Each structure stands twice: as C-alpha cells, then as structure tokens.
Coordinates of C-alpha atoms and ligand atoms in Angstrom, one line a residue:
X1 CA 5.4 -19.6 0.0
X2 CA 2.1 -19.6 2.5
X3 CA -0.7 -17.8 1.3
X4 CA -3.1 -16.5 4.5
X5 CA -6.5 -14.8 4.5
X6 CA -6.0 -10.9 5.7
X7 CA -6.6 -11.7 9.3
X8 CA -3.9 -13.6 9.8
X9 CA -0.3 -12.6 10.0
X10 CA 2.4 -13.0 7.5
X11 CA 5.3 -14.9 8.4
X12 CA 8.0 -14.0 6.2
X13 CA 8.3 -11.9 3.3
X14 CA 7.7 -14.4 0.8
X15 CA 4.5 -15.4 2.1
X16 CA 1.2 -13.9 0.0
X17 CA -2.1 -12.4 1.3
X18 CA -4.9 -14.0 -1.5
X19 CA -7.5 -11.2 -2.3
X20 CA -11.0 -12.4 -3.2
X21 CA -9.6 -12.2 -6.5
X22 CA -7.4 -14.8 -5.3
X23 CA -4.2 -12.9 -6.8
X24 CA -1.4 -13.1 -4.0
X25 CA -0.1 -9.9 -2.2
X26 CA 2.6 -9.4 -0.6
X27 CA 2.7 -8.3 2.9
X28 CA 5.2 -5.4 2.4
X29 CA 6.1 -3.6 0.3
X30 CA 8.6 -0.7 -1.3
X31 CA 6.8 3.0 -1.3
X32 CA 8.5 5.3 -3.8
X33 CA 6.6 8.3 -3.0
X34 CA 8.6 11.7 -3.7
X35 CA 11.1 9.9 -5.3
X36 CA 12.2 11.6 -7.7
X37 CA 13.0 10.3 -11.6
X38 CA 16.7 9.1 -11.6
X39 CA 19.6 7.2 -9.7
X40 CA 18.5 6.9 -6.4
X41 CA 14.9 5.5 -7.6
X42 CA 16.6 3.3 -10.1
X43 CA 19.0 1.6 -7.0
X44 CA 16.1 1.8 -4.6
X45 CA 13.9 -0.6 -6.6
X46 CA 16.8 -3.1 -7.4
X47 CA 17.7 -3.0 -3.6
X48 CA 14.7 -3.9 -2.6
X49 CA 13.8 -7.0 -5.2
X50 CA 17.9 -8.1 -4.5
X51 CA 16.8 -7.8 -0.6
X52 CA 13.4 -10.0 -1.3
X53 CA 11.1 -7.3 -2.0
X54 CA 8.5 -8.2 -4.4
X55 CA 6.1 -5.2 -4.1
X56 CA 6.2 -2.1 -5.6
X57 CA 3.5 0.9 -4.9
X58 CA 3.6 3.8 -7.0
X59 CA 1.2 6.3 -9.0
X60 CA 0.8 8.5 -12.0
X61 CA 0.9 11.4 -9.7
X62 CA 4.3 10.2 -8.4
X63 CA 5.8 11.2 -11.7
X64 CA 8.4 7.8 -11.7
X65 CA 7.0 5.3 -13.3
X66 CA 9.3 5.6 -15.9
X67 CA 12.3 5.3 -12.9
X68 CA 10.1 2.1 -11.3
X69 CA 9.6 0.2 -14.9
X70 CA 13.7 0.9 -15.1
X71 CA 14.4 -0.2 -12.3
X72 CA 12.1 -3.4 -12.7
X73 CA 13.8 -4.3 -16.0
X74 CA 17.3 -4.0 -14.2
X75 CA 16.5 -5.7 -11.3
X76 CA 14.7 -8.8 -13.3
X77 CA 17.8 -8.9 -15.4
X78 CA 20.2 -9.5 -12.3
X79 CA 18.4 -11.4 -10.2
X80 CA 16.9 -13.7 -13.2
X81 CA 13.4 -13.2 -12.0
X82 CA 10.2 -13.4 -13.9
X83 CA 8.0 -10.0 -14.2
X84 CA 5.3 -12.7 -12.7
X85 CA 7.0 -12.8 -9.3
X86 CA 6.3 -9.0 -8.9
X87 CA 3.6 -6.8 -7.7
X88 CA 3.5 -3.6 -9.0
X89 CA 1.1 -1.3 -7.9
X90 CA -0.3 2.1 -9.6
X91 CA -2.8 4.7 -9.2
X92 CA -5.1 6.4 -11.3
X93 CA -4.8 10.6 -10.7
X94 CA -8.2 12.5 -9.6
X95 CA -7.9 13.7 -13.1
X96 CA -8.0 11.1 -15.0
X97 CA -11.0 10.2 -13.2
X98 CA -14.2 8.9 -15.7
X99 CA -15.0 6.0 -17.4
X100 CA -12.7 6.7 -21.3
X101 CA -9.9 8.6 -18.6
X102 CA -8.9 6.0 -16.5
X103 CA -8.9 3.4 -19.0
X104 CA -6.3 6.0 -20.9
X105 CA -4.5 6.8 -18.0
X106 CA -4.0 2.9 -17.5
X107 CA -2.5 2.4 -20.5
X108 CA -0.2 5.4 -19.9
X109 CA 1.1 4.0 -16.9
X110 CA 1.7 0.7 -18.5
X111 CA 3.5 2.7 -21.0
X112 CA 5.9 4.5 -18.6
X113 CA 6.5 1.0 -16.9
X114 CA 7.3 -0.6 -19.6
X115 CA 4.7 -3.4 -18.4
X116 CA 2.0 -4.8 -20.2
X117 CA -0.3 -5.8 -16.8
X118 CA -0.6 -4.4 -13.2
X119 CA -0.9 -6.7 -10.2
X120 CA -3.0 -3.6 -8.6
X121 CA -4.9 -0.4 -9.7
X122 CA -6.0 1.7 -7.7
X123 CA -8.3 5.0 -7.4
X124 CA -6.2 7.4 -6.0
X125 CA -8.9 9.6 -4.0
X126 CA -12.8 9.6 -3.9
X127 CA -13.4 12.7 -5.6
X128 CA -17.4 12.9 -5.6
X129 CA -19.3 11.9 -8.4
X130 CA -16.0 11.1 -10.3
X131 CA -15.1 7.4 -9.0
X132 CA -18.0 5.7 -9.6
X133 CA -18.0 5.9 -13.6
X134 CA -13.5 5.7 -12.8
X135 CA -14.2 2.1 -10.8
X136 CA -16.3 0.9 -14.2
X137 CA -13.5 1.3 -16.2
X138 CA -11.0 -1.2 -13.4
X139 CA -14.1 -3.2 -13.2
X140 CA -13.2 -3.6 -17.3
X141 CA -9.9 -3.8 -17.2
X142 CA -10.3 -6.1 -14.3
X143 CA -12.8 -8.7 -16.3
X144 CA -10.8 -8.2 -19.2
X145 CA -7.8 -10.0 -17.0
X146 CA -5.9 -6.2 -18.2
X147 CA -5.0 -6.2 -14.6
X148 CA -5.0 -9.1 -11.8
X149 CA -7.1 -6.8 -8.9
X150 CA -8.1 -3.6 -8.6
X151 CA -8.8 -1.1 -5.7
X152 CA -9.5 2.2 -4.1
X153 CA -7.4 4.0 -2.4
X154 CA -8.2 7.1 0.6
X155 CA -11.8 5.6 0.6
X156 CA -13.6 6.3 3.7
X157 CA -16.5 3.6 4.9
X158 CA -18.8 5.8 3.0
X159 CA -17.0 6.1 -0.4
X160 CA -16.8 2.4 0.0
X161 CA -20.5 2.2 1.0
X162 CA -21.6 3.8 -2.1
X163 CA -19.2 2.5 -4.6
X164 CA -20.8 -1.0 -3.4
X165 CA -24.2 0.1 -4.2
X166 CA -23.6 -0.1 -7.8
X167 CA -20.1 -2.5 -8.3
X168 CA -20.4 -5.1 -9.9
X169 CA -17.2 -6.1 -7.8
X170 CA -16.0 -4.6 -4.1
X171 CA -12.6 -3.0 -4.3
X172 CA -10.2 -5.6 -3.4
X173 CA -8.0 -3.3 -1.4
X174 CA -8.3 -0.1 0.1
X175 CA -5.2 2.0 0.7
X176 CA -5.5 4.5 3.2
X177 CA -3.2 6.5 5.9
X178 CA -2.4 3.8 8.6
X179 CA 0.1 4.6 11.7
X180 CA -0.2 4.4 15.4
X181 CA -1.5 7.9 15.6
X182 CA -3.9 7.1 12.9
X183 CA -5.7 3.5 13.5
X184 CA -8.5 3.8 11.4
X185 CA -10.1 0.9 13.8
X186 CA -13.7 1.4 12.4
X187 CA -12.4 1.3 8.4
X188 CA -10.2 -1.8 9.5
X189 CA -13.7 -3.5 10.9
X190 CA -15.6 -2.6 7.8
X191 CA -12.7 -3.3 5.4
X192 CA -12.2 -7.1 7.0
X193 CA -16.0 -7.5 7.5
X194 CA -16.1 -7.3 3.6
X195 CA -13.3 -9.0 2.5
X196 CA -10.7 -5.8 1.4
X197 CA -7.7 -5.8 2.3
X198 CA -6.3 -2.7 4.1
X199 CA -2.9 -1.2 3.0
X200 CA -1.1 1.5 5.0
X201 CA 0.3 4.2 3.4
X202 CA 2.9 6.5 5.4
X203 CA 3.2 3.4 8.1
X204 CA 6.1 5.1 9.4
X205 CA 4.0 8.6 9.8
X206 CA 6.8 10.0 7.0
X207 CA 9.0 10.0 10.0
X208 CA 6.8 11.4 12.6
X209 CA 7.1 8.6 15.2
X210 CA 10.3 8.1 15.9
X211 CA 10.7 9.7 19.0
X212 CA 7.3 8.2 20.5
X213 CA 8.6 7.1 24.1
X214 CA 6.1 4.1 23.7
X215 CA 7.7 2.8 20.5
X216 CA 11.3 3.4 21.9
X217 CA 10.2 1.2 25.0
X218 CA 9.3 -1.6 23.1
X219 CA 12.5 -0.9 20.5
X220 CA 14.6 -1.5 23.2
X221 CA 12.2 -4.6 25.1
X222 CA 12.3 -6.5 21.6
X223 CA 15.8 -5.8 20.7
X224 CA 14.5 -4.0 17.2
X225 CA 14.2 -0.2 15.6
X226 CA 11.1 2.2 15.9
X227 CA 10.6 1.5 12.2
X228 CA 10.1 -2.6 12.8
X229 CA 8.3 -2.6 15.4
X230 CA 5.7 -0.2 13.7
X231 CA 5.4 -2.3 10.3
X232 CA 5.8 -5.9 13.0
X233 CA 2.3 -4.0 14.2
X234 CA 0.5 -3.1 10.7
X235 CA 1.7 -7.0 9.8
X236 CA -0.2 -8.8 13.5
X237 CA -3.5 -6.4 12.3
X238 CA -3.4 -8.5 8.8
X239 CA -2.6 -5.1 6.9
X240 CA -0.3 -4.6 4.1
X241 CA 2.3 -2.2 4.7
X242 CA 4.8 -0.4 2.1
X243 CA 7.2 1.5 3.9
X244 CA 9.1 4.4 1.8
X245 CA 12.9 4.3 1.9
X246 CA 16.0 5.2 -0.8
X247 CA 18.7 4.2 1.4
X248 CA 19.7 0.3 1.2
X249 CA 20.4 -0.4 4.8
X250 CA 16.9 0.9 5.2
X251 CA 15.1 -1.0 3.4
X252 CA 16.4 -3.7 4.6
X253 CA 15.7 -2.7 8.1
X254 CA 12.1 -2.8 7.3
X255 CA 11.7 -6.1 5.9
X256 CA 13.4 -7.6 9.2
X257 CA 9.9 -7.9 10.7
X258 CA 9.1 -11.3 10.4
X259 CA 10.9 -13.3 13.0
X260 CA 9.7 -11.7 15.9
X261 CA 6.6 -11.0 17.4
X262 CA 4.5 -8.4 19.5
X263 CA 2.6 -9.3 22.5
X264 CA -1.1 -8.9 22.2
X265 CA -0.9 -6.6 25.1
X266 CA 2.0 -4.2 23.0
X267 CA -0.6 -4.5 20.1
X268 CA -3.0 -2.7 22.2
X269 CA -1.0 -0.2 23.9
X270 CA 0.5 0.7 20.3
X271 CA -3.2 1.0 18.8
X272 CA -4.0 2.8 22.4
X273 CA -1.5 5.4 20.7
X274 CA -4.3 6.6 18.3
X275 CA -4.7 10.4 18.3
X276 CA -6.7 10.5 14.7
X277 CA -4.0 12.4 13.8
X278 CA -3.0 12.5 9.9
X279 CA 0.4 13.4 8.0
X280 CA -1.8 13.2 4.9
X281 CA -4.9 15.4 3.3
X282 CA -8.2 14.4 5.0
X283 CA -10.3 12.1 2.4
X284 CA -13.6 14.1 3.6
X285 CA -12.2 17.3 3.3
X286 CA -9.9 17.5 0.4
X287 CA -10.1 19.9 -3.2
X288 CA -7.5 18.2 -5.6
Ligands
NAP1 N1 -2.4 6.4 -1.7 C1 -1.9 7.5 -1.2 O1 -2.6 8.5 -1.2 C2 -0.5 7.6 -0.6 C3 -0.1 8.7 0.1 C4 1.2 8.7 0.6 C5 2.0 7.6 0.4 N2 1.6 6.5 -0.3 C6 2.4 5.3 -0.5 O2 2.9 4.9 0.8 C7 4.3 4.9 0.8 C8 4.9 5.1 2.1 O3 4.5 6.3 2.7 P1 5.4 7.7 2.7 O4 6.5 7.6 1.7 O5 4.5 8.8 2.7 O6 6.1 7.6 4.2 P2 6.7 6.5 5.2 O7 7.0 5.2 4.5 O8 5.8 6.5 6.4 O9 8.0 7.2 5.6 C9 9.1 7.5 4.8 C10 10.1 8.3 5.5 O10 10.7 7.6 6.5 C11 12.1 7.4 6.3 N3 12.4 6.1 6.7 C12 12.1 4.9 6.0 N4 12.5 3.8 6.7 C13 13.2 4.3 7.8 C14 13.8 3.6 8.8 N5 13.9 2.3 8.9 N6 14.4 4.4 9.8 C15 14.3 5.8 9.7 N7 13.7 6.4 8.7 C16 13.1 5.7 7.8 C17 12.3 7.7 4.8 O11 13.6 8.3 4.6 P3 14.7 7.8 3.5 O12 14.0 7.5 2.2 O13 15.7 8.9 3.5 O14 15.2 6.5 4.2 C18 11.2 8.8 4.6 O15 11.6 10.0 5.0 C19 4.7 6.0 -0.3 O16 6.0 5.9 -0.7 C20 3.6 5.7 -1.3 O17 4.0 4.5 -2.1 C21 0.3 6.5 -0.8

C-alpha cells in the first residue's frame, strides 16, 4: 500500500490518500445512493469488497445502513477481512443538525451498521446557523477517537470559510457534486490550499454523460468506457471519487482506472467541459 498527499494521484486501488488526521482514504469508492434496503444492496457491497473495494459512502438519509452494515458483516466473513481494512462513510441528516442531535444521530447510524466506529462523518448540507453547533459535536466525537475523521459535505468556500472561523479543527474532507460539467475549480483551489480533501459525489453525473462526444473520443483513443475515463480524471485532480453501481460487472468497470493514464492535455479539455451545470440541489439555494 502507498499512501500520497491529495495532490497526487493514486495508483491502484489499494493505495490510501492520508488526511491531516492522518487516517488513510481510499481513492474510490462504492456510492449506495437510492439503493434500496435488500438483495441487491446486500450483493452490491460484498461485490465490491470481493473486487478490492474498501470504501463505502452512505447516509442516514439513504435509509440502508442497515443493508450496508449487512453487507459489511457478510462480506468480512468471506473474504476474512478485518472491519479495520474498511472505510465506511456516513452522514449526519439536516435534521439531526445541533450539538445533542448529531451526536444521537451518530450513534443511530452506528446502530444500523452494526459498527462501533466510522472512518468518516460527515455534515450532509450547510443548513444556516445549524452546522456550526452540528460540527462541535464531530469535533467531540472526533477528539474522543468515536470516529477516525470527520467532514462536511455540499459546503461551498463560504460555509467552509465560516465553519473555520470558529473550529477548533478544518473539515477534513468536503464532499460535494464533482463531474465534467461541474468542476468546481475555485472549491478544488480552496479545498487543496487548506488541506481537505475533495470527494465527488455523482462523478458519473447519475448517468448524464455518457453520450458526451468528448468522452467517447477519448473512450475509444485510450481503449476504455465513458465511466473510466471520468473517475481516471477525478483520480489525476487528487479527488476521491465513489461511483454508484448495483450491477457487478459495473463495479468492477469502475475500479479499472488505475493502469492507465490521461494526458495533461485530455485533463484540460475534460475540465474545459465545465458548464456549472448540477444533477444535484444547489448548496446556496436549497430548503431541506
Ligand atoms: N453528499 C451528497 O449530498 C451526495 C449526493 C448524491 C450522491 N452522493 C454519493 O455519491 C454516490 C455516487 O453518486 P450517484 O449515485 O448520485 O451517481 P453516479 O455514481 O454519478 O451514477 C450512478 C448511475 O450510473 C450508473 N452507472 C454506474 N457505473 C456505470 C458504468 N460503469 N456504466 C454505465 N452506467 C453506470 C448507475 O446505474 P446502476 O446502479 O444500474 O449500474 C447509476 O444509475 C452516491 O451513491 C452517494 O454515495 C452523495
């Protein structure tokens, strides 16, 4: 395993961004938004730790953590792996937002997942004048060594700005909307100036991008699918990326993204793809 700071590219699956924290991440990871309690959840988490997955992002919201934690157990049982070797990710719901909420809500997801530590916790969205008393209760559970980092998530430069004013520790990730129509190139300069790691959520635009002449050119010049050559890009820009599949052959499609590489000059004509355009709620202009 090679650990590398977050502006530097992962080389295989195995190898571990370090946040400040100095927990290791892994590069990419398995999204189970709208996935559903059940079957298909269950096999969808044991593919992907059978496949080398080690990352696993979901939320309270999601309703599955119940499905996730079962699908952990399974999968550590089969492949005779320790719980250590994972990465589970959750995310604290705008309701559960305050100081005595979220550290409820944390142990209710540990509850459903049948875990008794996170690798990650997040704040799910900066509702105003709510995540400031939410991010003192990770800062807690954080010093308490509850969970090994903690995060925001949908926080625009301000929210982060602010937040800082007051932490007594900066977010060590921030997980926002990230695709080529979507670059976020002025969040992604702030975010690496300070030491956060950026993690893209809907990297493959929930399907949007596909038929993006662009990404079909270079498909076909590297010999590789839309889908890899999208996360091969959110990988070369240092940013962790946790594509959403339930279908097997999928997910192992998009953890083929290691042994090739994209030219700087693709980089830039992919980022030149930017439209600002999201597949997600606006984070300065949302009401949930
Ligand atoms: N923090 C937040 O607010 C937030 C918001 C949204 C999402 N997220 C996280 O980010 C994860 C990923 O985002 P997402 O689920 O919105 O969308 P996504 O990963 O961009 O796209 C998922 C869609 O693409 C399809 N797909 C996956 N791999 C494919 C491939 N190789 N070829 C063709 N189609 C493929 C999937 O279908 P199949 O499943 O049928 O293969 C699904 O319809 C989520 O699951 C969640 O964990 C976080």
């Amino acid at each position: 395993m090679k650990t590398t700071s977050n502006q530097q590219t992962a080389l295989a699956l195995n190898d571990r961004i370090t946040l400040v924290s100095g927990t290791a991440m892994p590069p990419l990871g398995l999204g189970v938004f709208q996935v559903e309690e059940g079957d298909d959840l269950i096999a969808a988490v044991k593919s992907a730790i059978r496949l080398g997955y080690r990352s696993i992002d979901t939320a309270a919201v999601y309703g599955n953590e119940s499905g996730v934690g079962q699908g952990i157990r399974e999968a550590l049982l089969e492949t005779g792996l320790r719980r250590e070797e994972l990465f589970i990710t959750s995310k604290v719901w705008n309701a559960d937002l305050g100081y005595a909420e979220t550290l409820a809500a944390y142990e209710l997801s540990l509850q459903k997942l049948g875990l008794d530590y996170l690798d990650l916790y997040l704040i799910h969205w900066p509702v105003e004048d709510k995540y400031q008393s939410a991010w003192k209760a990770l800062e807690e559970l954080y010093l308490a060594g509850r969970v090994k980092a903690i995060g925001v998530s949908n926080f625009q430069t301000r929210h982060l700005e602010k937040l800082m004013q007051n932490a007594e520790i900066t977010p060590m990730v921030n997980q926002v909307e990230f695709h080529p129509f979507l670059t976020q190139k002025e969040l992604l300069d702030f975010t690496r100036k300070h030491n956060i790691v950026m993690e893209a959520w809907s990297p493959l635009m929930q399907g949007g991008l596909f038929e993006e002449p662009l990404l079909l050119e270079l498909a076909s010049k590297y010999g590789r699918t839309v889908a890899q050559i999208i996360l091969r890009w959110d990988l070369q820009h240092g940013v962790v990326t946790i594509p959403k599949s339930i279908r097997e052959a999928r997910i192992a499609e998009n953890s083929q993204v290691f042994d090739f590489e994209l030219s700087p000059a693709d980089m830039e004509r992919i980022d030149g793809l930017n439209r600002n355009l999201r597949v997600g709620p606006d984070p300065d202009d949302f009401d949930f």
